[in-house]
Coordinates of C-alpha atoms in Angstrom, one line a residue:
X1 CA 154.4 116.5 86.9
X2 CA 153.8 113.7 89.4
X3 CA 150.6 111.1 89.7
X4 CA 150.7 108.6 92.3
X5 CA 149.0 105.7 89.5
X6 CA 148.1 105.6 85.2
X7 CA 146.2 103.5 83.4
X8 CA 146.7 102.6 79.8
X9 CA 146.2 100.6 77.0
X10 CA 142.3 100.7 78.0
X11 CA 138.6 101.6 76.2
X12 CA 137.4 104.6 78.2
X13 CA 133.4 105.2 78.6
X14 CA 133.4 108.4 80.2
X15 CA 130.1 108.8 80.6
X16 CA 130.4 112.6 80.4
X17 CA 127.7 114.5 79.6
X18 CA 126.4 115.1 76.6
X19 CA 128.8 112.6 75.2
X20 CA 126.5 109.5 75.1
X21 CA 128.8 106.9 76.7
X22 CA 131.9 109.3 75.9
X23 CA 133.6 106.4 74.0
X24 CA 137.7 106.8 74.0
X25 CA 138.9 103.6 72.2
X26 CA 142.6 104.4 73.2
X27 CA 142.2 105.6 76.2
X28 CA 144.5 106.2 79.9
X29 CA 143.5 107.6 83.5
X30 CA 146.0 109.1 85.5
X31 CA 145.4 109.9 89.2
X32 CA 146.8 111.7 91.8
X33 CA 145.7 112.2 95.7
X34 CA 142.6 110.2 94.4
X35 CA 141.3 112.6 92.0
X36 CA 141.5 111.9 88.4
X37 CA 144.0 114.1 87.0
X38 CA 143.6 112.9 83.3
X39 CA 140.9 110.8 81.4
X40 CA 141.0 110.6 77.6
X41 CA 143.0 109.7 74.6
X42 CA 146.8 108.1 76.0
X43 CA 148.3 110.1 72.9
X44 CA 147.0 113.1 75.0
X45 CA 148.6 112.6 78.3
X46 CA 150.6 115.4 79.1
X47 CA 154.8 113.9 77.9
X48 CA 155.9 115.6 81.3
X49 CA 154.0 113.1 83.2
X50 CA 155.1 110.6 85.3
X51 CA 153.8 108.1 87.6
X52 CA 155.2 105.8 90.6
X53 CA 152.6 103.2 89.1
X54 CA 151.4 102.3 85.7
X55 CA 149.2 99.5 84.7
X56 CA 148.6 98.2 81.6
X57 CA 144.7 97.3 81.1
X58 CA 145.1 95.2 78.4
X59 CA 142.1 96.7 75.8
X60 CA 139.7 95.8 78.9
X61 CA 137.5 99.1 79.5
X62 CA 137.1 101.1 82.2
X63 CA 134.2 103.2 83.2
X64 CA 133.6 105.2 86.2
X65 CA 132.9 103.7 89.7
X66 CA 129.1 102.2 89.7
X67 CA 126.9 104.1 91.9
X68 CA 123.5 102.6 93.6
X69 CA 121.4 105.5 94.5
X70 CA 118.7 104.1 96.4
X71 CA 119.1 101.4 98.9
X72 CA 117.5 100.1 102.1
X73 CA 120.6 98.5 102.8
X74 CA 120.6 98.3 106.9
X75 CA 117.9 96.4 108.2
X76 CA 117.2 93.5 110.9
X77 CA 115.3 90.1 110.2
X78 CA 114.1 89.3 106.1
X79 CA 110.6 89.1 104.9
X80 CA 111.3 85.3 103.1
X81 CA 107.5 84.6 104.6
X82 CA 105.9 87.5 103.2
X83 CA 107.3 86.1 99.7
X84 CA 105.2 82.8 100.1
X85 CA 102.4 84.8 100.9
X86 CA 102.9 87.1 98.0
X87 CA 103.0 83.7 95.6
X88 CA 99.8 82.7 97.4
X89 CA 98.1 86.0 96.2
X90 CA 98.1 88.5 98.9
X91 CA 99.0 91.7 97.5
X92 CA 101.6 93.7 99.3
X93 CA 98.8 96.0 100.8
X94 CA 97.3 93.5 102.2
X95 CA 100.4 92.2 104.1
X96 CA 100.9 95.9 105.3
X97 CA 97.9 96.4 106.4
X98 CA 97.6 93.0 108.3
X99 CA 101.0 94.0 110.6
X100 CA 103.3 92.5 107.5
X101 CA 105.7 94.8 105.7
X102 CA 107.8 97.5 106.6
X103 CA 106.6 96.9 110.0
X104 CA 107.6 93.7 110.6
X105 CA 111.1 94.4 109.4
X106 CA 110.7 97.5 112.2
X107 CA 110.4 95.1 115.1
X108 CA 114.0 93.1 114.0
X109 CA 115.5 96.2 113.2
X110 CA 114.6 97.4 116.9
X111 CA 115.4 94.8 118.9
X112 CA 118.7 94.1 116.9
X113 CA 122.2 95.3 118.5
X114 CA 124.1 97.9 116.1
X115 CA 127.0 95.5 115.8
X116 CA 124.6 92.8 114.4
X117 CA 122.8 95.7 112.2
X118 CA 126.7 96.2 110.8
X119 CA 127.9 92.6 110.2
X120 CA 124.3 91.8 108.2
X121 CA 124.5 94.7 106.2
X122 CA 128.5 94.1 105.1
X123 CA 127.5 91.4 103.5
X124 CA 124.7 92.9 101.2
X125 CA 127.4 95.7 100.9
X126 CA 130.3 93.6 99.7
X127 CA 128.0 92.0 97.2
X128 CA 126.9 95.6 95.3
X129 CA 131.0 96.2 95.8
X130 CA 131.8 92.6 94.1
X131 CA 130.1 94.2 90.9
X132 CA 132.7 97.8 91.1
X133 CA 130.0 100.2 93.0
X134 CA 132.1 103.1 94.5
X135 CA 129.1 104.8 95.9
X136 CA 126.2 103.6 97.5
X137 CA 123.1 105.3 99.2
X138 CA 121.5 104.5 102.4
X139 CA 118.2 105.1 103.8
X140 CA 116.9 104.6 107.4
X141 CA 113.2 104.0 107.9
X142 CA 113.2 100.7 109.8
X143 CA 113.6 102.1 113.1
X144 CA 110.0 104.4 113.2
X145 CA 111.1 106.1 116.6
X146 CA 114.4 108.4 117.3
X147 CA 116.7 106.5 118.7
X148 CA 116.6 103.2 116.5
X149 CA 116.9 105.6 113.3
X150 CA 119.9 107.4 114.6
X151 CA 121.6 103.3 115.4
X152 CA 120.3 102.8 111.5
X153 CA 122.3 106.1 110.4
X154 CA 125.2 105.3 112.7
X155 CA 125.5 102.0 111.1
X156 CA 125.2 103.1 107.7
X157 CA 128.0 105.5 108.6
X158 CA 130.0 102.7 110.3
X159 CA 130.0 100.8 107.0
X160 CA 132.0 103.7 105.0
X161 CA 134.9 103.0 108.1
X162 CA 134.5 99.2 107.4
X163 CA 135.1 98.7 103.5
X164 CA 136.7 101.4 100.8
X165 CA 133.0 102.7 100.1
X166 CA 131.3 106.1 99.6
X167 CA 127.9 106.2 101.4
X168 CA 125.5 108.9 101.5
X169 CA 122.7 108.5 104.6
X170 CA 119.3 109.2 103.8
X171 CA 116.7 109.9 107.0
X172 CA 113.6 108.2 106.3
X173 CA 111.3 108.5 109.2
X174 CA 108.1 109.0 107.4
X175 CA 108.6 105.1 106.1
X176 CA 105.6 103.5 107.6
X177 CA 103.7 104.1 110.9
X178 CA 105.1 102.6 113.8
X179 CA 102.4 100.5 116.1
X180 CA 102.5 103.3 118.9
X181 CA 100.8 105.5 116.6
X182 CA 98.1 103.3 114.8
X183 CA 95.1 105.6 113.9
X184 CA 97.5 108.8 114.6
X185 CA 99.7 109.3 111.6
X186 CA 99.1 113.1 111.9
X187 CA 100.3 112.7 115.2
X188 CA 103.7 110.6 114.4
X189 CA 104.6 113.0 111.1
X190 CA 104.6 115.6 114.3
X191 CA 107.2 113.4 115.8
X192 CA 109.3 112.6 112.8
X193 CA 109.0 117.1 112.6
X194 CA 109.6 118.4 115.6
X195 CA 111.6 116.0 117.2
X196 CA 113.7 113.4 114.6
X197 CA 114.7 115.6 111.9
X198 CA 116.2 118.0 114.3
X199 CA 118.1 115.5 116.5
X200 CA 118.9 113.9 112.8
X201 CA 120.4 117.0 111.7
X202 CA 122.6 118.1 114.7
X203 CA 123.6 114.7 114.4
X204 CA 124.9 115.2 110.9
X205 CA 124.2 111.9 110.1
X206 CA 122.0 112.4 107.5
X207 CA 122.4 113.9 103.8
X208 CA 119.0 113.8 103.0
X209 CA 115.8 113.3 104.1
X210 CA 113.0 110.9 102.6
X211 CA 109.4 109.9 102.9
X212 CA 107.2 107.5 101.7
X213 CA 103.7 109.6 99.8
X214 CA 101.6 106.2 99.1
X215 CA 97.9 105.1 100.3
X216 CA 99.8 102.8 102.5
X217 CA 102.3 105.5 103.5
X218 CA 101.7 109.2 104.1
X219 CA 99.9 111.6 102.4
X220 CA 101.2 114.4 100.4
X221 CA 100.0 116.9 103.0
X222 CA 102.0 115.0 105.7
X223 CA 104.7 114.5 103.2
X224 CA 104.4 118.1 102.4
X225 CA 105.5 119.2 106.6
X226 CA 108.1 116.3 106.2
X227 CA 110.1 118.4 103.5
X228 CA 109.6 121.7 105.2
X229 CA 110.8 120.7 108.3
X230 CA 113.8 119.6 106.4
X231 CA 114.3 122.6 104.4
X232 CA 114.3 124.2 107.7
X233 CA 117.2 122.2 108.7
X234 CA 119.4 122.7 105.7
X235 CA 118.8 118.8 104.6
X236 CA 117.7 118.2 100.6
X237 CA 114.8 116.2 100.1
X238 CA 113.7 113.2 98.0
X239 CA 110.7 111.1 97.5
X240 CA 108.9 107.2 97.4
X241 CA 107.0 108.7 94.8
X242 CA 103.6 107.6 92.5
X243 CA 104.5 103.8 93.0
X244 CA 101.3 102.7 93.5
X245 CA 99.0 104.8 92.9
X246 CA 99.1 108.8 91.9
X247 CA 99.3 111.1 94.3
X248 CA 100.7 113.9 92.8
X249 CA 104.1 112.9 95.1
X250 CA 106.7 113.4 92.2
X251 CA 105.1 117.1 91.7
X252 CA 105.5 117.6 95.6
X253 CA 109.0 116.5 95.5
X254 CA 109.6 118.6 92.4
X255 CA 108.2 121.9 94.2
X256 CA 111.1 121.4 96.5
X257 CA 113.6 120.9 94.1
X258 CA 114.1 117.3 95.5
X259 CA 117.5 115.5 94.3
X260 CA 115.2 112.8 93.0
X261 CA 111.7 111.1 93.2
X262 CA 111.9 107.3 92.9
X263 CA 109.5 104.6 91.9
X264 CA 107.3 106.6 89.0
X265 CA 105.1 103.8 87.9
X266 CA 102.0 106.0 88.0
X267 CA 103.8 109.0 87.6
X268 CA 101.5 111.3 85.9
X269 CA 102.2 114.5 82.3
X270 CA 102.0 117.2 85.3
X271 CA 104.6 115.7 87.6
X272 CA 106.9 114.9 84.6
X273 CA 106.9 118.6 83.6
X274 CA 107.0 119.9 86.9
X275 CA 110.3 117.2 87.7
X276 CA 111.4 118.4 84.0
X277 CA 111.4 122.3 85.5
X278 CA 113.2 121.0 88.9
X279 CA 116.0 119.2 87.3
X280 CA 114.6 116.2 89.5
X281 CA 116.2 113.4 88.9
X282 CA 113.8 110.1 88.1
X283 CA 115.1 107.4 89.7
X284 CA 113.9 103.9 88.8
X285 CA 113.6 100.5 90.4
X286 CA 113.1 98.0 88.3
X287 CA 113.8 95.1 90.9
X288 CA 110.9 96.5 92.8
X289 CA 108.7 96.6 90.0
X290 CA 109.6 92.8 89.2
X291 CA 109.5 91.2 92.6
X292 CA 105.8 92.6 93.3
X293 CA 104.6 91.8 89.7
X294 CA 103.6 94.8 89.1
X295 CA 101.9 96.3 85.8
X296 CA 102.2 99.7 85.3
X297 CA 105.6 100.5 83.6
X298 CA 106.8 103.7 84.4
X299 CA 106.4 106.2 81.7
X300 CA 109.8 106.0 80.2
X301 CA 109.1 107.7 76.5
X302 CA 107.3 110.8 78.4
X303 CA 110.1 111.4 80.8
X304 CA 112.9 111.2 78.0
X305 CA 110.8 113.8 76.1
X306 CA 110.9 116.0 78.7
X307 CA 114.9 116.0 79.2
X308 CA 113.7 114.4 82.9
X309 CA 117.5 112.8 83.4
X310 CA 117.2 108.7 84.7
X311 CA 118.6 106.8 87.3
X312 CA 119.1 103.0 88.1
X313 CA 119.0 101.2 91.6
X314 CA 118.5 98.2 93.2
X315 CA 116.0 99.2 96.1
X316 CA 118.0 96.7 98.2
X317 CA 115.5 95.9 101.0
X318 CA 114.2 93.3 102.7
X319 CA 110.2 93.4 101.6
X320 CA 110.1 94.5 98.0
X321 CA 113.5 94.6 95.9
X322 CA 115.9 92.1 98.3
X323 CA 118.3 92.6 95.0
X324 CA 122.0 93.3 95.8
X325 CA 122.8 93.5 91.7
X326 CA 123.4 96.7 90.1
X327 CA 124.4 94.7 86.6
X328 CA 121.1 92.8 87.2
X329 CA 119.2 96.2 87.8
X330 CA 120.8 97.4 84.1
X331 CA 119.4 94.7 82.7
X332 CA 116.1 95.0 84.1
X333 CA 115.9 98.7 83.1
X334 CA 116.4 97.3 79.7
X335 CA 114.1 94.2 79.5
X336 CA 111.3 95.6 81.9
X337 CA 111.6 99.4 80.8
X338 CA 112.7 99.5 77.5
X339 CA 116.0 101.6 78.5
X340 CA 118.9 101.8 75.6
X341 CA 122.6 100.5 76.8
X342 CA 124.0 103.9 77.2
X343 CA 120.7 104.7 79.2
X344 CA 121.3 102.2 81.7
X345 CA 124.8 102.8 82.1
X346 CA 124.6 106.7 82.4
X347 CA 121.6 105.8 85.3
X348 CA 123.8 103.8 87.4
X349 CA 126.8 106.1 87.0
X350 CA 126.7 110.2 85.4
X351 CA 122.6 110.2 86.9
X352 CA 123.3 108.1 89.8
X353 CA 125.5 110.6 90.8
X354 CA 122.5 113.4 89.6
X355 CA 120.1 111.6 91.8
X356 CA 122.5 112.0 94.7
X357 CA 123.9 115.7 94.4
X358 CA 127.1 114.2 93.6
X359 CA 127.7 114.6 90.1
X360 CA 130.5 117.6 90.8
X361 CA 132.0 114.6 92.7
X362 CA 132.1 111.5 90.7
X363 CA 130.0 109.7 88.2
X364 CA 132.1 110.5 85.3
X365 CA 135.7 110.1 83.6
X366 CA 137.0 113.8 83.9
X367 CA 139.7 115.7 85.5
X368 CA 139.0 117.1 89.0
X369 CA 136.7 114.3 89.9
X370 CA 137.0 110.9 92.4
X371 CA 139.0 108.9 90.9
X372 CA 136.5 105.5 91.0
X373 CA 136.6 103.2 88.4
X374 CA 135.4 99.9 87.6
X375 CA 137.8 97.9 85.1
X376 CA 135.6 95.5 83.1
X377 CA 136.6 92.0 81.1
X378 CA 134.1 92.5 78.2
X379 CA 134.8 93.7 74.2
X380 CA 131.9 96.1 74.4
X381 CA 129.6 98.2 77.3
X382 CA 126.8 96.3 76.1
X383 CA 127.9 93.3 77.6
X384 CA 127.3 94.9 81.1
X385 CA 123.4 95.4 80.1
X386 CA 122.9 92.0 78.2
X387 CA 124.4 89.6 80.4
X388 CA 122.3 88.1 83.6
X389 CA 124.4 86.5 86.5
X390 CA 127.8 87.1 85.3
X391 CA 130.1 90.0 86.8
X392 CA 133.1 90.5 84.9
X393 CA 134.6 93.0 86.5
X394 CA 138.6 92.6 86.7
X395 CA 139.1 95.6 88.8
X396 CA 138.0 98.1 91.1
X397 CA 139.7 101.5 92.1
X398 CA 138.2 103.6 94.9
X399 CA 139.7 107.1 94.9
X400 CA 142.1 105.8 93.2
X401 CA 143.6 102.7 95.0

């Protein structure tokens, strides 16, 4: 049999479930037409196999392709200012509420052109790319009115053409409300229902579809016509969930069988079990959490009770979590949240993949699936938890080149 490339002479986290971190110490991948056709033990690889490339790795390890699962990656304009006046005390609330925030970052992304949205976001791409992410979500949200979220979708689509990427697009019109509607949020979640997620959808530019459920956001009734208009439409859902304050959002995202609900600081016992019966996947943001100081850690014990399954991301956005570091992120999710090594890996990789209803697709060394790895310089997979500002990463294969 044929492969077009195989690996050898590596250390093999598979990350397969059940496995822990799936540790093969003498270990090969083969591929063929970008799929991994064999990921184990090299004694094991077939003897009638041969390939028109092999590579010797050396001992250096390989596990899958790194996957960032939430991201704001495509926005116009930073928030730098709103920093200073974070350090000076205001709370992000406060800044929201006085015009600051998501808003602000509304009125760049509006009045920027799509080829300037595209060239901005490459670069926060490339870095989370530098670091061996194969996958990477993207959310909309900055653009509060149809046409400037379909140019935020477009772009995020335009990126997958411009570098050797997977991107999913998330449609996240119920973000923040736009000026237009001040005092009317009933009226603009009738906007974001009637008209945006069905343009979104015959689009198909969207995967998914999003909402913010906060005091500062929307509330879980209008979050609750946000996710039936997109079950209408054939789109999953997922949810800003219980980040600053509980409002029963991950149990709203867990009665629609969401992919995910992210944030979970104040995530209560009830919407644990209920994400627990959902197979929701938590997803955690630990630069978030950080860069707003907050206090509340999410409730990491109770959700590993339950079987809830984590994932790691970076947030990437201009307001909150302007992080473009998933190694950074694993190493917050240890420091900050208390998460073990294979924890942290498996949430940026087997549950990243969870958290994006890809894990039939990639996430994981085995047969059948995309054949992304990231090659790594280190003696053991802790290294890629413990270590802060150092990438050693020697190699990255995107479906298989």
């Amino acid at each position: 049999m044929n492969c077009d490339r195989i690996w050898r002479n590596a250390r093999l986290a598979t990350l397969a479930d059940g496995a822990g971190l799936g540790v093969v110490e003498h270990g090969a991948v083969a591929a063929r037409h970008g799929r991994i056709l064999f990921a184990g033990p090299e004694g094991d690889l077939p003897t009638a196999l041969s390939a028109a490339e092999t590579l010797d790795c050396q001992g250096r390890w390989i596990t899958p392709g790194l996957i960032d699962p939430h991201t704001h990656l495509v926005f116009g304009g930073d928030r730098a200012h709103e920093f200073e006046l974070r350090l000076a005390g205001s709370s992000y609330e406060e800044i929201a509420r006085a015009g600051g925030g998501i808003v602000s970052t509304m009125r760049a992304t509006r009045a920027a052109g799509q080829a300037d949205l595209v060239e901005s976001a490459l670069r926060r791409l490339d870095a989370l790319i530098a670091e061996g992410v194969t996958t990477v979500e993207i959310k909309s949200g900055y653009g509060l009115s149809l046409e400037p979220e379909l140019k935020s979708l477009r772009v995020a689509r335009e990126l997958a053409q411009r570098r050797p990427i997977s991107i999913r697009t998330t449609f996240l019109g119920a973000h923040a409300l736009p000026p237009e509607f001040a005092g009317d949020a009933d009226g603009y979640i009738d906007l974001v229902c009637r008209e945006m997620i069905p343009a979104v959808a015959a689009s198909g530019l969207a995967d998914a579809v999003d909402a913010f459920c906060e005091g500062i956001g929307f509330t879980p009734a209008q979050t609750r016509r946000v996710f039936d208009a997109a079950r209408a439409h054939g789109l999953p859902v997922k949810l800003h969930a219980d980040q600053l304050s509980n409002l029963q959002g991950a149990a709203l995202a867990a009665e629609f069988r969401a992919l995910s609900a992210d944030h979970l600081e104040h995530l209560d016992a009830a919407g644990i079990d209920a994400m627990a019966r959902a197979g929701t996947v938590a997803t955690l943001l630990p630069g978030a959490y950080y860069f707003v100081r907050e206090t509340q850690v999410p409730p990491v014990e109770a959700l590993r009770a339950a079987g809830v399954p984590i994932a790691l991301a970076t947030d990437c956005n201009p307001g909150t979590s302007p992080l473009t570091s998933l190694l950074l992120v694993m190493n917050m999710g240890a420091t900050l949240f208390r998460l073990t090594v294979a924890e942290c890996l498996a949430g940026v990789t087997r549950q990243a993949a969870r958290a994006l209803g890809l894990l039939a697709e990639t996430g994981t060394l085995e047969a059948g699936k995309s054949c992304d790895l990231a090659i790594w310089d280190i003696e053991d997979p802790a290294e890629l938890v413990y270590r802060m500002g150092f990438n050693p990463l020697h190699a990255r294969v995107w479906r298989g080149r």
